[in-house]
Coordinates of C-alpha atoms in Angstrom, one line a residue:
M1 CA 15.4 -52.4 69.7
K2 CA 15.2 -54.7 66.7
Y3 CA 11.4 -55.7 66.2
D4 CA 10.4 -59.3 65.1
V5 CA 7.6 -57.6 62.9
I6 CA 6.8 -53.9 62.1
I7 CA 3.4 -53.5 60.8
I8 CA 2.8 -50.1 58.5
G9 CA -0.8 -48.9 59.0
S10 CA -3.2 -49.4 61.9
G11 CA -6.3 -50.2 59.7
L12 CA -8.3 -53.1 60.8
G13 CA -6.0 -55.7 59.0
G14 CA -3.1 -54.2 60.6
L15 CA -4.3 -54.0 63.8
E16 CA -5.5 -57.8 63.5
C17 CA -2.2 -58.7 62.3
A18 CA -0.5 -57.0 65.4
H19 CA -3.0 -58.7 67.6
I20 CA -2.4 -62.4 66.4
L21 CA 1.4 -61.8 66.3
S22 CA 1.8 -60.3 69.5
K23 CA -0.3 -62.9 71.4
A24 CA 2.0 -65.5 69.4
G25 CA 4.8 -64.0 71.5
K26 CA 6.3 -61.8 68.7
R27 CA 7.5 -58.4 69.5
V28 CA 5.2 -56.0 67.3
L29 CA 5.3 -52.7 66.6
V30 CA 2.5 -50.8 64.5
L31 CA 3.2 -47.4 62.9
E32 CA 0.5 -45.0 62.0
K33 CA 0.9 -41.9 60.3
E34 CA -2.4 -40.3 61.5
A35 CA -3.0 -39.1 65.1
Q36 CA -5.1 -41.9 65.9
P37 CA -5.1 -45.7 65.0
G38 CA -8.2 -47.4 63.1
G39 CA -8.4 -46.8 59.6
C40 CA -11.7 -47.3 58.3
V41 CA -13.1 -48.7 61.8
Q42 CA -12.1 -45.4 63.7
S43 CA -14.8 -43.0 64.4
Y44 CA -14.9 -39.3 64.9
R45 CA -16.8 -36.9 67.1
R46 CA -19.0 -33.9 66.3
N47 CA -21.0 -31.7 68.7
G48 CA -20.7 -34.5 71.5
L49 CA -21.9 -37.5 69.1
T50 CA -19.7 -40.3 67.6
F51 CA -20.0 -41.0 63.9
D52 CA -18.5 -44.2 62.3
T53 CA -16.0 -43.8 58.9
G54 CA -16.7 -47.3 57.3
F55 CA -18.0 -49.7 59.7
H56 CA -22.0 -50.2 59.6
Y57 CA -22.6 -53.9 60.1
V58 CA -21.1 -57.3 59.9
G59 CA -22.3 -61.0 59.2
G60 CA -21.3 -64.4 60.3
L61 CA -21.0 -64.0 63.9
E62 CA -23.2 -66.8 65.5
E63 CA -21.0 -69.9 66.8
G64 CA -20.2 -71.9 64.1
Q65 CA -20.4 -69.5 61.4
S66 CA -17.7 -67.8 59.3
L67 CA -16.5 -65.2 61.3
H68 CA -17.2 -66.3 65.0
A69 CA -13.9 -68.4 65.3
A70 CA -11.7 -65.5 64.0
F71 CA -13.5 -62.8 66.1
N72 CA -13.5 -64.8 69.1
M73 CA -9.7 -65.2 68.9
L74 CA -9.4 -61.4 68.3
G75 CA -11.3 -61.1 71.5
L76 CA -14.1 -59.1 69.6
M77 CA -17.0 -61.2 70.6
A78 CA -17.0 -59.5 73.7
L79 CA -18.3 -56.3 72.2
P80 CA -22.0 -55.4 72.5
W81 CA -23.4 -56.8 69.3
K82 CA -27.1 -56.4 68.4
K83 CA -28.5 -59.0 66.0
L84 CA -30.6 -57.5 63.2
D85 CA -34.2 -58.4 62.5
D86 CA -34.8 -61.6 60.4
A87 CA -35.7 -59.4 57.4
F88 CA -32.2 -57.8 57.9
D89 CA -31.9 -56.3 54.5
R90 CA -35.1 -54.5 53.0
I91 CA -34.9 -53.5 49.1
L92 CA -37.4 -50.9 47.5
I93 CA -36.9 -51.1 43.9
G94 CA -39.0 -48.5 42.1
E95 CA -42.5 -49.6 43.8
E96 CA -41.6 -52.9 44.6
E97 CA -40.5 -54.5 47.9
F98 CA -38.3 -57.2 48.7
S99 CA -36.4 -58.5 51.8
F100 CA -33.4 -61.0 52.3
M101 CA -33.9 -63.2 55.8
Q102 CA -31.0 -64.3 57.8
G103 CA -30.1 -68.2 57.4
Y104 CA -29.7 -69.5 53.9
E105 CA -32.8 -71.6 54.0
S106 CA -35.1 -68.7 55.1
F107 CA -33.3 -66.7 52.5
R108 CA -34.0 -69.2 49.7
E109 CA -37.5 -69.8 50.8
N110 CA -38.3 -66.1 51.1
L111 CA -37.1 -65.2 47.8
Q112 CA -39.0 -68.2 46.2
L113 CA -42.1 -66.5 47.4
Y114 CA -41.4 -63.7 44.8
F115 CA -40.0 -65.7 42.3
P116 CA -41.4 -69.3 42.4
H117 CA -40.4 -70.1 39.0
E118 CA -36.6 -69.8 40.3
R119 CA -36.6 -72.3 42.6
E120 CA -33.9 -74.5 41.2
A121 CA -31.8 -71.4 40.3
L122 CA -32.0 -70.2 44.0
Q123 CA -31.1 -73.8 45.4
Q124 CA -27.9 -73.8 43.3
Y125 CA -27.0 -70.1 44.3
V126 CA -27.5 -70.7 47.9
Q127 CA -25.0 -74.0 47.7
L128 CA -22.6 -71.5 46.2
L129 CA -22.7 -69.0 49.1
K130 CA -22.0 -71.9 51.5
Q131 CA -19.3 -73.3 49.5
T132 CA -17.7 -69.8 49.3
E133 CA -17.7 -69.2 53.2
Q134 CA -16.5 -72.7 54.0
T135 CA -13.6 -72.2 51.4
Q136 CA -12.4 -69.1 52.9
L137 CA -11.5 -70.9 56.3
E138 CA -10.3 -73.8 54.6
L139 CA -7.6 -72.2 53.0
L140 CA -6.0 -72.1 56.4
N141 CA -6.1 -75.6 56.5
P142 CA -2.7 -77.2 56.1
E143 CA -4.1 -80.1 54.1
S144 CA -6.5 -78.0 52.0
A145 CA -6.7 -77.5 48.5
S146 CA -5.7 -74.2 46.8
A147 CA -8.1 -71.4 46.3
P148 CA -11.2 -71.7 44.3
L149 CA -9.7 -70.4 41.1
A150 CA -12.8 -71.3 39.1
L151 CA -15.2 -68.8 41.0
F152 CA -12.6 -66.2 40.6
E153 CA -12.6 -66.5 36.7
T154 CA -16.2 -66.5 36.5
G155 CA -17.8 -63.2 36.1
A156 CA -20.6 -62.4 38.8
W157 CA -22.9 -60.4 35.9
Q158 CA -22.7 -63.8 33.6
Y159 CA -23.4 -65.9 36.2
L160 CA -26.4 -64.1 37.3
T161 CA -27.8 -63.5 33.6
Q162 CA -27.5 -67.0 32.7
T163 CA -28.4 -68.9 35.9
F164 CA -31.7 -66.6 36.6
H165 CA -34.1 -65.8 34.0
N166 CA -36.2 -63.1 35.9
S167 CA -34.3 -59.8 35.6
M168 CA -35.7 -58.3 38.7
L169 CA -34.3 -61.3 40.6
V170 CA -31.0 -60.4 39.6
N171 CA -31.3 -56.8 40.7
V172 CA -32.8 -57.9 44.1
L173 CA -29.8 -60.5 44.4
S174 CA -27.3 -57.6 43.5
A175 CA -29.2 -54.9 45.5
T176 CA -27.2 -54.9 48.7
F177 CA -24.4 -53.5 46.6
L178 CA -22.6 -51.6 49.5
K179 CA -20.6 -55.0 50.1
M180 CA -18.8 -54.4 47.0
E181 CA -18.4 -52.7 43.7
L182 CA -20.9 -53.8 41.3
R183 CA -19.0 -53.7 37.8
K184 CA -20.2 -55.9 34.8
E185 CA -16.9 -55.9 33.1
T186 CA -14.8 -57.4 36.2
L187 CA -16.6 -58.3 39.2
P188 CA -15.4 -61.9 40.2
L189 CA -18.4 -64.5 40.9
F190 CA -16.0 -65.4 44.2
T191 CA -16.1 -61.7 45.3
F192 CA -20.0 -61.5 44.8
L193 CA -20.6 -64.6 46.8
H194 CA -18.3 -63.7 49.4
G195 CA -19.9 -60.0 49.8
N196 CA -23.2 -61.5 50.4
A197 CA -22.7 -65.0 52.4
S198 CA -21.7 -64.2 55.8
F199 CA -24.4 -61.5 56.1
I200 CA -27.2 -64.1 55.4
E201 CA -25.9 -66.4 58.1
S202 CA -26.5 -63.8 60.4
S203 CA -26.2 -59.8 60.2
W204 CA -25.3 -57.7 63.4
R205 CA -24.8 -54.3 64.4
L206 CA -22.9 -52.6 67.3
K207 CA -24.4 -50.9 70.2
G208 CA -21.8 -48.0 69.8
P209 CA -19.3 -46.9 67.2
G210 CA -17.4 -49.1 65.2
S211 CA -14.0 -47.6 67.1
L212 CA -15.2 -50.3 69.7
I213 CA -13.3 -52.8 67.3
A214 CA -10.4 -50.9 67.2
G215 CA -10.4 -50.0 70.6
S216 CA -10.6 -53.8 71.6
L217 CA -7.8 -54.6 69.4
I218 CA -5.2 -51.6 70.4
Q219 CA -5.9 -52.7 74.0
D220 CA -5.1 -56.4 73.7
I221 CA -2.0 -55.5 71.8
R222 CA -0.6 -53.4 74.2
E223 CA -1.6 -55.8 76.9
Q224 CA 0.3 -58.4 74.8
G225 CA 3.4 -56.5 74.7
G226 CA 2.8 -54.8 71.5
E227 CA 3.5 -51.2 70.3
I228 CA 1.5 -48.9 68.5
I229 CA 3.2 -45.2 67.5
C230 CA 1.1 -42.5 65.9
R231 CA 2.3 -39.7 63.7
A232 CA 4.9 -41.9 62.4
K233 CA 4.7 -41.7 58.8
V234 CA 6.8 -44.1 57.0
E235 CA 9.1 -42.2 54.5
E236 CA 11.4 -45.0 53.4
L237 CA 11.9 -48.8 53.7
I238 CA 15.6 -49.8 53.7
E239 CA 16.5 -52.4 51.8
K240 CA 19.8 -54.4 52.1
N241 CA 20.8 -57.5 50.3
G242 CA 17.5 -58.4 49.2
E243 CA 15.9 -57.8 52.5
L244 CA 14.3 -55.0 54.1
T245 CA 16.1 -54.0 57.4
C246 CA 14.2 -50.8 58.9
A247 CA 11.5 -48.1 58.4
R248 CA 12.6 -44.4 58.2
C249 CA 9.6 -42.3 59.4
S250 CA 8.4 -38.6 59.6
N251 CA 9.0 -38.3 63.3
G252 CA 12.8 -38.8 62.5
Q253 CA 12.9 -42.2 63.9
V254 CA 14.2 -45.4 62.2
Y255 CA 12.9 -48.8 63.4
E256 CA 14.8 -52.1 62.9
G257 CA 12.8 -55.2 62.1
K258 CA 13.1 -58.8 61.1
C259 CA 9.8 -58.9 59.2
F260 CA 7.6 -56.2 58.0
I261 CA 4.0 -56.1 57.0
S262 CA 2.3 -53.2 55.0
D263 CA -1.3 -52.6 55.5
V264 CA -1.2 -49.8 53.2
H265 CA -2.0 -50.0 49.5
P266 CA 0.6 -51.9 47.5
A267 CA 1.4 -49.1 45.2
V268 CA 2.4 -46.9 48.2
T269 CA 4.2 -49.7 49.9
C270 CA 6.2 -49.8 46.7
S271 CA 7.1 -45.9 46.6
W272 CA 9.0 -46.2 50.0
I273 CA 11.3 -48.8 48.5
K274 CA 14.3 -47.6 46.3
P275 CA 14.5 -49.5 43.0
A276 CA 16.7 -52.5 43.9
E277 CA 17.3 -55.9 41.9
S278 CA 15.0 -57.6 44.6
L279 CA 12.0 -55.5 43.7
R280 CA 12.2 -54.9 39.9
S281 CA 10.5 -52.5 38.0
I282 CA 8.2 -55.1 36.3
Y283 CA 6.2 -55.9 39.7
R284 CA 6.0 -52.1 40.4
R285 CA 4.7 -51.4 37.0
R286 CA 2.4 -54.2 37.8
I287 CA 1.3 -53.0 41.2
G288 CA 1.0 -49.2 39.9
A289 CA -1.1 -50.3 36.9
L290 CA -3.8 -51.9 39.0
E291 CA -7.4 -50.0 39.1
N292 CA -9.0 -49.0 42.3
T293 CA -12.7 -49.5 43.2
F294 CA -15.1 -46.4 43.5
G295 CA -15.4 -44.5 46.7
M296 CA -18.8 -43.8 48.9
L297 CA -20.4 -40.6 49.6
T298 CA -21.6 -40.9 53.4
V299 CA -24.4 -38.5 54.6
S300 CA -24.5 -38.8 58.5
L301 CA -27.7 -37.3 60.0
V302 CA -28.2 -36.4 63.5
I303 CA -32.1 -36.9 64.0
K304 CA -34.2 -34.4 66.3
P305 CA -35.1 -36.3 69.6
H306 CA -37.8 -38.6 69.8
V307 CA -39.2 -38.0 66.3
M308 CA -37.7 -41.2 64.4
K309 CA -38.4 -44.9 66.1
Y310 CA -35.3 -47.1 65.5
F311 CA -35.4 -49.6 62.8
N312 CA -33.1 -52.8 63.1
W313 CA -32.6 -53.4 59.5
N314 CA -30.9 -52.0 56.6
Q315 CA -32.8 -50.5 54.0
Y316 CA -31.9 -50.1 50.2
V317 CA -33.7 -47.8 48.1
Y318 CA -33.4 -47.3 44.2
R319 CA -35.5 -45.5 42.1
R320 CA -35.4 -48.2 39.3
A321 CA -34.3 -51.5 38.6
D322 CA -30.5 -50.8 37.3
V323 CA -28.8 -52.1 40.4
W324 CA -25.5 -52.7 38.4
T325 CA -25.2 -49.1 36.6
F326 CA -27.2 -46.4 38.7
Y327 CA -24.0 -45.1 39.9
Q328 CA -23.0 -44.4 36.8
D329 CA -25.3 -41.6 36.3
A330 CA -23.5 -38.2 36.1
I331 CA -26.8 -36.1 37.2
S332 CA -28.6 -37.6 40.0
I333 CA -28.4 -40.0 43.1
N334 CA -30.6 -43.3 42.0
G335 CA -29.6 -45.5 44.6
L336 CA -28.6 -45.8 48.3
L337 CA -28.4 -47.6 51.5
I338 CA -30.0 -46.3 54.9
T339 CA -28.6 -47.6 57.9
A340 CA -29.3 -46.7 61.4
R341 CA -27.1 -46.7 64.8
P342 CA -28.8 -48.5 67.6
P343 CA -29.6 -46.1 70.4
E344 CA -27.3 -46.6 73.1
D345 CA -29.7 -45.9 76.0
E346 CA -32.1 -48.5 74.9
S347 CA -34.6 -45.9 73.9
E348 CA -37.0 -46.8 71.1
Y349 CA -35.9 -43.4 69.3
L350 CA -32.8 -43.1 67.2
R351 CA -30.6 -40.0 67.0
Q352 CA -28.5 -41.0 63.9
I353 CA -28.5 -42.6 60.5
D354 CA -26.4 -42.7 57.8
L355 CA -27.3 -42.5 54.1
L356 CA -24.4 -44.2 51.6
T357 CA -24.2 -44.2 47.9
P358 CA -21.2 -44.7 45.4
L359 CA -19.2 -41.9 44.3
T360 CA -16.6 -42.5 41.5
W361 CA -13.5 -40.8 41.4
D362 CA -13.9 -39.1 38.4
K363 CA -16.4 -36.9 40.1
C364 CA -13.7 -35.8 42.7
M365 CA -11.0 -35.0 40.3
R366 CA -11.1 -31.5 40.3
W367 CA -10.2 -31.4 43.7
A368 CA -7.7 -34.2 43.7
Q369 CA -4.7 -31.6 44.6
S370 CA -6.5 -30.4 47.6
S371 CA -6.4 -31.0 51.1
I372 CA -9.0 -31.2 54.2
G373 CA -10.6 -27.6 54.7
H374 CA -9.2 -26.1 51.6
R375 CA -11.3 -27.3 48.8
G376 CA -13.1 -24.3 48.0
Q377 CA -16.7 -23.3 47.9
D378 CA -17.8 -25.2 44.8
Y379 CA -16.9 -28.2 46.8
Q380 CA -19.1 -27.4 49.8
E381 CA -22.0 -26.8 47.3
M382 CA -21.5 -30.3 45.4
K383 CA -21.8 -32.0 48.9
Q384 CA -24.7 -30.0 49.7
R385 CA -26.5 -30.9 46.5
L386 CA -25.7 -34.6 46.8
A387 CA -26.5 -34.6 50.3
D388 CA -30.1 -33.1 49.6
E389 CA -30.4 -35.4 46.6
C390 CA -29.6 -38.6 49.1
M391 CA -32.5 -37.3 51.6
E392 CA -34.8 -36.7 48.9
L393 CA -34.6 -40.4 47.7
A394 CA -34.1 -41.5 51.3
A395 CA -37.7 -39.9 52.0
R396 CA -39.3 -42.9 49.7
F397 CA -38.7 -45.0 53.1
I398 CA -38.9 -42.1 55.6
P399 CA -41.6 -39.5 54.5
N400 CA -40.7 -35.9 55.5
L401 CA -37.1 -37.2 56.3
K402 CA -35.7 -33.6 55.9
K403 CA -37.8 -31.9 58.3
M404 CA -36.5 -34.5 61.0
V405 CA -32.8 -33.6 60.5
E406 CA -30.9 -31.5 63.2
Q407 CA -27.5 -31.8 61.6
V408 CA -25.9 -33.2 58.4
Y409 CA -22.2 -34.1 57.9
V410 CA -21.1 -35.2 54.3
S411 CA -17.9 -37.3 53.6
T412 CA -16.6 -38.0 50.1
P413 CA -13.9 -40.3 48.6
L414 CA -11.6 -37.5 49.0
T415 CA -12.3 -37.3 52.9
Y416 CA -11.5 -41.2 52.9
R417 CA -8.1 -40.6 51.0
D418 CA -6.9 -38.0 53.5
Y419 CA -7.8 -39.5 56.6
T420 CA -7.2 -43.1 55.9
G421 CA -4.3 -42.8 53.2
T422 CA -6.8 -44.9 50.7
L423 CA -5.9 -44.3 47.1
E424 CA -8.9 -42.5 45.4
G425 CA -10.8 -43.1 48.6
A426 CA -11.5 -46.7 47.2
A427 CA -14.3 -48.4 49.0
Y428 CA -13.1 -51.7 48.4
G429 CA -9.3 -51.5 47.7
I430 CA -7.7 -52.8 44.3
R431 CA -10.4 -53.9 41.7
K432 CA -10.6 -57.6 41.2
D433 CA -11.2 -58.7 37.3
Y434 CA -12.4 -62.1 36.8
R435 CA -10.9 -61.9 33.3
N436 CA -7.3 -61.7 34.9
P437 CA -7.5 -63.1 38.3
M438 CA -3.8 -63.8 38.9
M439 CA -2.8 -60.3 38.2
T440 CA -5.8 -58.6 40.3
V441 CA -6.0 -61.3 43.5
L442 CA -2.8 -60.3 45.2
S443 CA -0.8 -62.7 47.5
P444 CA 0.6 -61.5 51.0
R445 CA 3.8 -62.4 49.8
T446 CA 5.9 -59.8 47.8
P447 CA 9.2 -60.2 46.1
L448 CA 11.2 -59.4 49.3
P449 CA 11.3 -62.6 51.4
N450 CA 10.6 -60.3 54.7
L451 CA 7.6 -58.0 53.5
L452 CA 4.3 -59.1 53.5
L453 CA 0.9 -57.2 52.5
T454 CA -2.3 -57.4 54.3
G455 CA -5.8 -55.7 54.0
Q456 CA -8.5 -55.1 51.6
N457 CA -6.2 -54.6 48.5
L458 CA -5.3 -58.5 48.2
V459 CA -8.2 -61.1 48.5
L460 CA -11.0 -59.9 50.2
H461 CA -12.5 -56.8 51.4
G462 CA -14.9 -55.8 54.1
I463 CA -14.7 -56.5 57.9
H464 CA -15.0 -60.2 57.0
G465 CA -12.5 -60.4 54.4
V466 CA -9.9 -58.1 55.8
T467 CA -10.1 -60.5 58.9
M468 CA -9.7 -63.5 57.0
T469 CA -6.9 -61.8 54.7
A470 CA -5.0 -61.1 58.3
M471 CA -5.2 -64.6 59.0
Y472 CA -3.6 -65.6 55.8
T473 CA -0.8 -62.9 56.1
C474 CA 0.1 -64.3 59.7
A475 CA 0.0 -67.6 58.5
E476 CA 3.0 -66.8 56.2
I477 CA 5.0 -66.2 59.6
L478 CA 3.6 -68.3 62.0
G479 CA 2.4 -71.2 59.7
K480 CA -0.9 -72.6 58.4
E481 CA -1.0 -75.2 61.1
Y482 CA -0.7 -72.4 63.9
M483 CA -3.4 -70.4 62.6
W484 CA -5.4 -73.4 61.9
N485 CA -5.4 -74.6 65.3
Q486 CA -6.3 -71.2 66.8
L487 CA -9.6 -71.1 64.9
K488 CA -10.6 -74.7 66.0

């Protein structure tokens, strides 16, 4: 059988592409190297409880907002979404408390109470947030202009420090850092704006694990005639006369296709294709030289029954006002996100919370050649030390936290690398650089006309960004007009 489209990797981007294309009548095959599909939106079970891999909250789901039309088209609006409190992100920096409010005007008005002298700058900032969200959808409009290159060519740090005079406000606006990698030297303003805008529109959690997203997409794909094969690791993409013809997999099978989409890191994708005139070494070197963003340490806590009430917001905690650089400290944990799983039984008490903080690859390098279950005692001790530090910092928000904990599960960038195939366990894919956006912001197109890319390594990251990128990838096959009409 020859498929219309073969999609490699069943992360969110791969599944969304498969959903869109199978719904459009294409014969679609998804190849996944692991035992279960889902990538960073899959979940895992321990002692009867389900834990998320990478999903915690999402923005822009109300009708007319930036993600509603796409999620509606993908059948994801039917999931059990729970809207967060109006003060959806709360921030503790040292001893000072701040909050982000849902809705652009409420967001601006609330911050003006803290920083009344920054009124005009905050108005300008909110306008840029709105512009960013509108632009992402407009890129699918057949009559739209090109991407907002000026925002990609502007540094986020430079914009913030030149626009706002109060350094604490710069820290506050940047404090919900787990939506992007804060890096003064490289982060584009567009990436910064995108990483905040949809959440300010409206913010939501799932009543249940993030795997509900993957499960819904998978069910629809199969009902629409698509196929998903797990434990089918691609070992080679075979090229003939300038186009790909088939994928050879570890299960001994060869799958023929007319078009191929890779939801895997572009450097890994290139490694599957033997050197050929159509995929020159200069392209391979360019892709191989791209840097990856940092990864995450996730401390998943099981809380004893009936001891901690559910909180319907995300809590960020910092020891001091160094939001852009704190993760570079080689000694201690100085900032983190605390997020709760909504009780599925409607109880007022929660059972699970996650603590998340950046963990750079250099801190994992000594175990880079190891595999899961074979990293040694020193790795376990490192995880325990970091988990204890996270719980100690989180206790600024939840006093006596450690006494409430029943079980602790810790994952590092090594965990993400081995389970999801993400290079260096990068949380946000390839690092975008405002100094060189044409090299670091990737197109879905490649030098091979029937090989496309998708996923967080291209233009945008996160649930919202990967979804929009899937739209851009599918537009290369179905056309902009088709995709635009689907989102109307």
